[in-house]
Coordinates of C-alpha atoms in Angstrom, one line a residue:
X23 CA -1.6 23.2 -58.2
X24 CA -4.3 23.6 -55.6
X25 CA -3.3 22.0 -52.2
X26 CA -5.5 19.7 -50.2
X27 CA -7.0 21.5 -47.3
X28 CA -6.8 20.0 -43.8
X29 CA -9.3 21.3 -41.3
X30 CA -9.3 20.8 -37.6
X31 CA -12.6 21.0 -35.8
X32 CA -12.7 21.4 -32.0
X33 CA -15.6 20.2 -29.9
X34 CA -15.9 20.2 -26.2
X35 CA -18.3 17.5 -24.9
X36 CA -18.2 18.0 -21.2
X37 CA -16.1 17.9 -18.1
X38 CA -14.3 15.1 -16.3
X39 CA -13.5 15.1 -12.6
X40 CA -10.0 14.0 -11.7
X41 CA -9.4 13.3 -8.0
X42 CA -10.7 16.2 -6.1
X43 CA -10.5 18.6 -9.0
X44 CA -12.9 19.7 -11.7
X45 CA -12.1 21.3 -15.0
X46 CA -13.8 24.7 -15.4
X47 CA -14.9 25.6 -18.9
X48 CA -17.5 28.3 -18.3
X49 CA -15.3 31.0 -19.7
X50 CA -15.3 29.4 -23.1
X51 CA -19.1 29.0 -23.5
X52 CA -20.7 31.2 -26.1
X53 CA -17.4 32.3 -27.7
X54 CA -16.0 31.3 -31.0
X55 CA -12.4 30.4 -31.9
X56 CA -10.2 30.9 -34.9
X57 CA -8.4 27.7 -36.0
X58 CA -5.2 28.1 -37.8
X59 CA -3.6 25.1 -39.4
X60 CA -0.9 24.5 -42.0
X61 CA -1.9 22.2 -45.0
X62 CA 0.7 20.7 -47.3
X63 CA 0.5 19.3 -50.8
X64 CA 3.0 17.7 -53.2
X65 CA 2.2 18.4 -57.0
X66 CA 2.4 15.3 -59.2
X67 CA 5.9 14.6 -60.5
X68 CA 7.4 17.2 -58.2
X69 CA 10.7 16.2 -56.4
X70 CA 10.2 15.1 -52.8
X71 CA 11.9 18.2 -51.6
X72 CA 9.3 20.4 -53.2
X73 CA 6.5 21.2 -50.7
X74 CA 3.8 23.8 -51.0
X75 CA 2.3 25.0 -47.8
X76 CA -1.0 26.9 -47.3
X77 CA -2.5 28.4 -44.2
X78 CA -6.2 27.7 -43.7
X79 CA -8.1 30.0 -41.3
X80 CA -11.6 29.0 -40.4
X81 CA -14.0 30.5 -37.9
X82 CA -15.4 27.7 -35.7
X83 CA -18.9 27.8 -34.3
X84 CA -19.8 28.3 -30.6
X85 CA -18.6 25.7 -28.2
X86 CA -21.4 23.6 -26.8
X87 CA -22.0 24.3 -23.1
X88 CA -21.1 21.7 -20.5
X89 CA -23.9 19.5 -19.2
X90 CA -26.3 21.2 -16.9
X91 CA -25.4 18.8 -14.1
X92 CA -21.7 19.2 -14.4
X93 CA -21.4 20.8 -11.0
X94 CA -23.0 17.7 -9.4
X95 CA -20.2 15.4 -10.6
X96 CA -18.8 13.6 -7.5
X97 CA -15.3 13.7 -6.1
X98 CA -13.4 10.4 -5.6
X99 CA -11.1 10.4 -2.5
X100 CA -8.6 8.1 -1.1
X101 CA -8.0 9.4 2.4
X102 CA -5.4 7.9 4.9
X103 CA -6.6 7.2 8.4
X104 CA -4.6 9.3 11.0
X105 CA -3.8 8.4 14.6
X106 CA -6.8 9.2 16.8
X107 CA -9.2 9.7 13.8
X108 CA -12.9 9.7 14.3
X109 CA -15.4 9.1 11.5
X110 CA -16.5 12.8 11.8
X111 CA -12.9 14.0 11.2
X112 CA -12.7 11.8 8.1
X113 CA -15.9 13.2 6.9
X114 CA -14.5 16.7 7.2
X115 CA -11.4 15.9 5.2
X116 CA -13.3 14.2 2.3
X117 CA -15.9 17.1 2.1
X118 CA -18.8 15.0 3.3
X119 CA -21.8 16.5 5.0
X120 CA -24.2 13.6 5.3
X121 CA -26.0 13.0 8.6
X122 CA -28.0 10.1 7.1
X123 CA -24.9 8.1 6.3
X124 CA -23.4 9.1 9.7
X125 CA -26.5 7.8 11.5
X126 CA -26.3 4.6 9.5
X127 CA -22.6 4.2 10.6
X128 CA -23.6 4.6 14.2
X129 CA -25.6 1.3 14.0
X130 CA -23.9 -1.9 15.4
X131 CA -22.2 -3.0 12.1
X132 CA -21.0 0.5 11.3
X133 CA -19.7 1.0 14.9
X134 CA -17.8 -2.2 14.7
X135 CA -16.2 -1.0 11.4
X136 CA -15.3 2.3 13.0
X137 CA -13.6 0.5 15.9
X138 CA -11.3 -1.3 13.4
X139 CA -10.0 1.9 11.8
X140 CA -6.2 1.8 11.9
X141 CA -3.8 4.7 11.2
X142 CA -2.2 4.5 7.8
X143 CA -4.9 2.6 6.1
X144 CA -7.1 4.0 3.3
X145 CA -10.7 5.2 3.4
X146 CA -12.2 5.3 -0.1
X147 CA -15.1 7.6 -0.8
X148 CA -17.2 9.1 -3.6
X149 CA -18.8 12.3 -2.5
X150 CA -21.1 14.7 -4.4
X151 CA -20.5 18.5 -4.5
X152 CA -23.3 19.1 -2.0
X153 CA -21.5 16.7 0.5
X154 CA -23.8 13.7 0.0
X155 CA -22.0 10.4 0.1
X156 CA -22.4 8.1 -2.9
X157 CA -20.1 5.4 -1.6
X158 CA -17.9 5.0 1.5
X159 CA -15.5 2.1 2.0
X160 CA -13.8 1.5 5.3
X161 CA -10.8 -0.9 5.8
X162 CA -11.4 -3.8 8.2
X163 CA -8.3 -4.2 10.4
X164 CA -6.3 -7.4 10.1
X165 CA -7.5 -8.4 6.6
X166 CA -8.1 -7.3 3.1
X167 CA -11.9 -7.0 3.4
X168 CA -13.7 -3.6 3.5
X169 CA -17.0 -2.4 5.0
X170 CA -18.8 -0.5 2.3
X171 CA -21.8 1.9 2.6
X172 CA -23.5 2.9 -0.6
X173 CA -26.5 5.2 -1.4
X174 CA -28.8 3.3 -3.8
X175 CA -32.3 3.9 -5.2
X176 CA -33.6 1.8 -2.3
X177 CA -31.8 3.8 0.3
X178 CA -28.5 3.3 2.1
X179 CA -27.1 -0.2 2.1
X180 CA -23.9 -1.8 3.4
X181 CA -21.9 -4.8 2.4
X182 CA -18.6 -6.5 2.8
X183 CA -17.6 -7.4 -0.8
X184 CA -15.6 -10.6 -1.2
X185 CA -12.4 -10.7 -3.3
X186 CA -14.3 -12.7 -6.0
X187 CA -16.7 -9.8 -6.5
X188 CA -13.9 -7.3 -7.4
X189 CA -12.4 -6.5 -10.7
X190 CA -8.6 -6.7 -10.7
X191 CA -6.4 -4.4 -12.8
X192 CA -2.6 -4.4 -12.9
X193 CA -0.8 -1.1 -11.9
X194 CA 2.8 -0.3 -12.6
X195 CA 4.5 2.5 -10.6
X196 CA 8.0 3.7 -9.8
X197 CA 9.5 6.4 -7.6
X198 CA 12.7 7.9 -6.1
X199 CA 13.5 8.4 -2.4
X200 CA 13.9 12.1 -1.6
X201 CA 13.2 12.0 2.1
X202 CA 11.1 9.0 3.3
X203 CA 9.6 5.9 1.8
X204 CA 6.0 7.1 2.3
X205 CA 6.8 10.5 0.9
X206 CA 8.1 8.8 -2.3
X207 CA 5.2 6.4 -2.6
X208 CA 2.7 9.3 -2.1
X209 CA 4.4 11.3 -4.9
X210 CA 4.2 8.2 -7.2
X211 CA 0.5 7.7 -6.4
X212 CA 1.0 4.3 -4.7
X213 CA -1.6 3.3 -2.1
X214 CA -0.4 3.2 1.5
X215 CA -1.2 -0.5 1.8
X216 CA 1.2 -1.2 -1.1
X217 CA 3.9 1.0 0.5
X218 CA 3.5 -0.9 3.7
X219 CA 3.8 -4.2 1.9
X220 CA 7.0 -3.0 0.1
X221 CA 8.6 -2.3 3.5
X222 CA 7.5 -5.7 4.7
X223 CA 8.8 -7.6 1.7
X224 CA 12.2 -5.9 1.6
X225 CA 12.4 -5.8 5.4
X226 CA 14.5 -8.9 5.3
X227 CA 17.1 -7.2 3.1
X228 CA 16.9 -3.5 4.0
X229 CA 16.7 -1.7 7.4
X230 CA 14.2 1.0 6.5
X231 CA 15.0 2.9 9.7
X232 CA 18.7 3.5 8.8
X233 CA 19.5 2.2 5.3
X234 CA 17.5 4.5 3.0
X235 CA 19.5 6.9 0.9
X236 CA 18.5 9.9 -1.1
X237 CA 18.3 8.8 -4.7
X238 CA 17.3 5.2 -3.9
X239 CA 14.6 4.2 -6.3
X240 CA 11.9 1.5 -6.5
X241 CA 9.5 -0.1 -9.0
X242 CA 6.3 -2.1 -8.2
X243 CA 3.7 -4.0 -10.1
X244 CA 0.5 -4.6 -8.1
X245 CA -3.2 -5.4 -8.3
X246 CA -5.7 -2.5 -8.2
X247 CA -9.1 -3.6 -7.1
X248 CA -12.4 -2.1 -8.3
X249 CA -16.0 -2.8 -7.5
X250 CA -18.5 -1.8 -10.3
X251 CA -15.9 0.7 -11.7
X252 CA -15.1 2.4 -8.3
X253 CA -11.8 2.0 -6.5
X254 CA -11.9 -0.6 -3.8
X255 CA -8.3 -0.8 -2.7
X256 CA -5.1 -2.6 -3.7
X257 CA -4.4 -6.3 -3.8
X258 CA -1.2 -8.2 -4.0
X259 CA 2.2 -7.0 -5.0
X260 CA 3.1 -9.1 -8.1
X261 CA 6.7 -7.9 -8.5
X262 CA 8.9 -5.3 -7.0
X263 CA 12.4 -3.9 -7.1
X264 CA 14.3 -1.6 -4.7
X265 CA 17.7 -0.1 -5.5
X266 CA 19.2 0.8 -2.1
X267 CA 22.6 2.5 -2.0
X268 CA 23.4 1.0 -5.4
X269 CA 22.4 -2.5 -4.5
X270 CA 19.5 -4.0 -6.4
X271 CA 16.9 -6.1 -4.6
X272 CA 14.2 -7.8 -6.8
X273 CA 11.3 -10.1 -5.9
X274 CA 8.5 -11.6 -7.8
X275 CA 5.4 -13.5 -6.5
X276 CA 5.1 -17.2 -7.2
X277 CA 3.1 -20.1 -5.8
X278 CA 5.3 -22.5 -3.8
X279 CA 4.9 -26.2 -3.5
X280 CA 2.5 -25.8 -0.5
X281 CA 0.2 -23.8 -2.7
X282 CA 1.0 -20.5 -0.9
X283 CA 1.9 -17.2 -2.6
X284 CA 5.6 -16.7 -1.9
X285 CA 8.1 -14.0 -2.9
X286 CA 11.2 -15.2 -4.7
X287 CA 14.3 -13.5 -6.1
X288 CA 14.9 -13.9 -9.8
X289 CA 17.4 -16.8 -9.1
X290 CA 14.7 -18.7 -7.2
X291 CA 15.6 -17.8 -3.6
X292 CA 12.5 -17.7 -1.4
X293 CA 11.9 -14.8 1.0
X294 CA 8.7 -15.7 2.8
X295 CA 10.5 -18.2 5.1
X296 CA 13.0 -15.5 6.2
X297 CA 12.1 -13.4 9.2
X298 CA 10.4 -10.0 9.0
X299 CA 12.5 -7.5 10.7
X300 CA 9.3 -5.3 10.9
X301 CA 6.5 -7.5 12.2
X302 CA 3.9 -4.7 11.9
X303 CA 3.1 -1.9 9.5
X304 CA 6.2 0.2 9.0
X305 CA 6.7 2.5 12.0
X306 CA 9.4 4.2 14.1
X307 CA 11.9 2.4 16.2
X308 CA 11.7 3.9 19.7
X309 CA 14.3 1.7 21.5
X310 CA 17.0 -0.5 20.1
X311 CA 18.6 -3.8 21.4
X312 CA 21.2 -3.4 24.1
X313 CA 21.8 -1.6 27.4
X314 CA 19.6 1.3 28.3
X315 CA 18.1 3.2 31.2
X316 CA 14.8 1.5 31.9
X317 CA 12.0 4.1 31.7
X318 CA 10.1 2.6 34.7
X319 CA 12.8 1.1 37.0
X320 CA 15.1 4.0 36.4
X321 CA 18.2 1.9 36.3
X322 CA 20.6 0.6 33.6
X323 CA 19.2 -2.7 32.2
X324 CA 19.7 -4.9 29.2
X325 CA 17.0 -4.4 26.6
X326 CA 16.7 -7.8 24.8
X327 CA 14.6 -6.7 21.8
X328 CA 13.6 -3.8 19.5
X329 CA 10.7 -1.5 20.4
X330 CA 8.4 -0.2 17.6
X331 CA 6.3 2.8 18.4
X332 CA 2.8 2.4 16.9
X333 CA -0.9 3.4 17.8
X334 CA -2.8 1.0 20.0
X335 CA -4.6 -1.5 17.9
X336 CA -2.0 -1.7 15.1
X337 CA -2.0 -5.3 13.7
X338 CA 1.1 -7.3 14.7
X339 CA 2.2 -10.0 12.2
X340 CA 4.1 -13.3 12.6
X341 CA 7.7 -12.8 11.5
X342 CA 8.0 -16.2 10.0
X343 CA 6.2 -19.6 9.7
X344 CA 6.0 -21.4 13.0
X345 CA 3.9 -22.8 15.9
X346 CA 2.5 -20.7 18.7
X347 CA 4.3 -21.7 21.9
X348 CA 2.6 -19.2 24.3
X349 CA -0.2 -16.6 24.1
X350 CA -1.2 -14.9 27.3
X351 CA 0.0 -12.7 30.2
X352 CA 3.6 -12.9 31.4
X353 CA 4.8 -10.4 34.0
X354 CA 6.5 -7.3 32.7
X355 CA 5.9 -8.4 29.1
X356 CA 2.2 -8.0 29.6
X357 CA 0.2 -9.8 26.9
X358 CA 2.8 -11.7 24.8
X359 CA 2.9 -14.2 21.9
X360 CA 5.8 -16.5 21.5
X361 CA 6.3 -18.5 18.3
X362 CA 8.6 -21.4 17.8
X363 CA 10.3 -21.5 14.3
X364 CA 12.7 -24.0 12.7
X365 CA 16.4 -24.4 13.5
X366 CA 16.0 -23.3 17.1
X367 CA 14.7 -19.8 16.3
X368 CA 11.9 -18.2 18.4
X369 CA 10.2 -14.9 18.2
X370 CA 8.3 -12.9 20.9
X371 CA 5.8 -10.0 20.6
X372 CA 5.1 -8.2 23.9
X373 CA 2.9 -5.5 25.5
X374 CA 0.0 -6.5 23.2
X375 CA -3.4 -4.9 23.6
X376 CA -5.0 -8.2 22.6
X377 CA -4.6 -11.3 20.5
X378 CA -6.0 -12.3 17.1
X379 CA -9.3 -14.1 17.3
X380 CA -8.8 -17.8 18.0
X381 CA -5.1 -17.7 18.6
X382 CA -4.0 -20.5 20.9
X383 CA -1.0 -22.6 21.9
X384 CA -0.1 -25.2 19.2
X385 CA -1.6 -23.3 16.4
X386 CA 0.4 -23.1 13.1
X387 CA 0.9 -19.6 11.7
X388 CA 2.4 -18.4 8.5
X389 CA 4.6 -15.3 8.0
X390 CA 2.4 -12.2 7.8
X391 CA -0.6 -13.7 9.7
X392 CA -2.0 -11.3 12.3
X393 CA -1.4 -12.6 15.8
X394 CA -2.2 -9.6 18.0
X395 CA -2.5 -5.8 18.3
X396 CA -0.1 -3.2 19.6
X397 CA -0.9 -2.1 23.2
X398 CA 0.8 -1.0 26.4
X399 CA 0.3 -3.9 28.9
X400 CA 2.9 -4.9 31.4
X401 CA 5.9 -2.7 32.1
X402 CA 5.3 -0.1 29.4
X403 CA 5.0 3.7 29.3
X404 CA 3.2 3.9 26.0
X405 CA 1.7 2.0 23.1
X406 CA 4.5 0.1 21.3
X407 CA 5.5 -3.4 20.3
X408 CA 8.5 -5.1 22.0
X409 CA 9.9 -7.6 19.5
X410 CA 12.5 -10.3 20.3
X411 CA 14.3 -13.0 18.3
X412 CA 15.9 -15.8 20.3
X413 CA 18.3 -18.4 19.0
X414 CA 18.5 -21.5 21.2
X415 CA 17.0 -19.4 24.0
X416 CA 19.4 -16.5 23.7
X417 CA 18.1 -13.1 22.7
X418 CA 19.7 -11.6 19.5
X419 CA 19.4 -8.1 17.9
X420 CA 16.4 -8.4 15.4
X421 CA 17.9 -5.6 13.3
X422 CA 21.4 -7.1 12.9
X423 CA 21.1 -10.9 13.2
X424 CA 21.6 -13.0 10.0
X425 CA 18.2 -14.6 9.4
X426 CA 17.6 -18.0 7.9
X427 CA 16.3 -18.4 4.4
X428 CA 14.6 -21.3 2.6
X429 CA 16.3 -23.6 0.2
X430 CA 16.4 -22.1 -3.3
X431 CA 14.4 -23.6 -6.2
X432 CA 16.4 -25.9 -8.5
X433 CA 16.1 -28.1 -11.5
X434 CA 12.7 -28.3 -13.3
X435 CA 11.1 -26.1 -10.5
X436 CA 13.5 -23.3 -11.2
X437 CA 13.1 -23.6 -15.0
X438 CA 9.3 -23.4 -14.6
X439 CA 9.5 -20.5 -12.2
X440 CA 11.7 -18.5 -14.7
X441 CA 9.2 -19.1 -17.6
X442 CA 6.2 -18.0 -15.5
X443 CA 7.8 -14.9 -13.9
X444 CA 9.6 -13.6 -17.0
X445 CA 6.7 -11.2 -18.0
X446 CA 6.7 -9.5 -14.6
X447 CA 10.4 -9.1 -14.5
X448 CA 10.2 -7.5 -18.0
X449 CA 7.7 -5.0 -16.5
X450 CA 10.1 -4.2 -13.7
X451 CA 12.9 -3.6 -16.2
X452 CA 10.7 -1.2 -18.1
X453 CA 9.8 0.7 -14.9
X454 CA 13.4 0.9 -13.8
X455 CA 14.5 2.5 -17.1
X456 CA 11.7 5.0 -16.8
X457 CA 12.6 5.9 -13.2
X458 CA 16.3 6.3 -13.9
X459 CA 15.6 8.5 -17.0
X460 CA 13.3 10.7 -15.0
X461 CA 15.8 11.1 -12.1
X462 CA 18.5 12.1 -14.6

């Protein structure tokens, strides 16, 4: 009985750039290949265990050459801003050699965008092989907007796209801590802004300066933003889970009664009203609460807060909802913002380089709102944030104090919350199983 012959034909249509790599196929052009496949047939009436096999050898034709302009395919880069970076240094790292775009960026709007570059944030770029920039997107400090420069048929144009103009996709990522949080998120392909938000969300539950353990793992579901098919940054974290030292911490985004996006635990406990232990993008603690030798006065003195070392200009965020009680200069504190919260809690942010635009006494702020920028004003030997939490006027250790939380959801509100957030929690469960299996 003649068997049915199965043929496999190979065809190479072109090349596809991935990140900063290109696939090279020139060595295959003009050659021919031998395809060897196994075909099977089952004669009529034969038992199911009776299988006839036949090898089919076929000489395939020459492979089509790649497109003539394959070498002109652009690279897409997502480059982190480093402390002290200039736009020229960023150009060198992304492989850009484009004086025309550089001149455009040295005009007033571009210079303003350059001034707002902050270490740790992402610069997105599409660059041709010859160094010409197709698109460059710079982060605007203190918000989610970006300043974008694009080469079009009409010349170089700039814009600040609104969130409504962006396409939103859902990304699911997971990773395992080997050394640091940012090392693990980099390995998992998670944007820096999402990693920073993770530290902010779980900062009320985990001290990232001392509590991380090798083997801790995390999962995150977040929005990935695109403009006309090109990456434009990351949006909100929709759900996240962090397993720290065997203890599982899970949150999911939900709109609260005030219409604000709030992170809740699966049992309906809200986190947004709790205090952030890290009121700025995750950074190194340079001085803890308690007695120390003062670096300026050279004598033993009580240190009533926690110092976070960070570059000048790093945005500082309100640790919780409240009302601005003071914003101005105050002796050794330099520029300081004091916020009054509920139940006698108060937070203070000192040595600021400046204040958020329009910040004033009596203004209401929400947790995460930018209130100022890291500096070195007052009695300070270098750029850092001095952060205090006071209860009934008495300073307490921000890293150890038991912080207040909101009333949990109950009744019909809890039932509705569980229905709406179930799909995101299912995604987290899937990611968790994948992460654990990969670690094993």
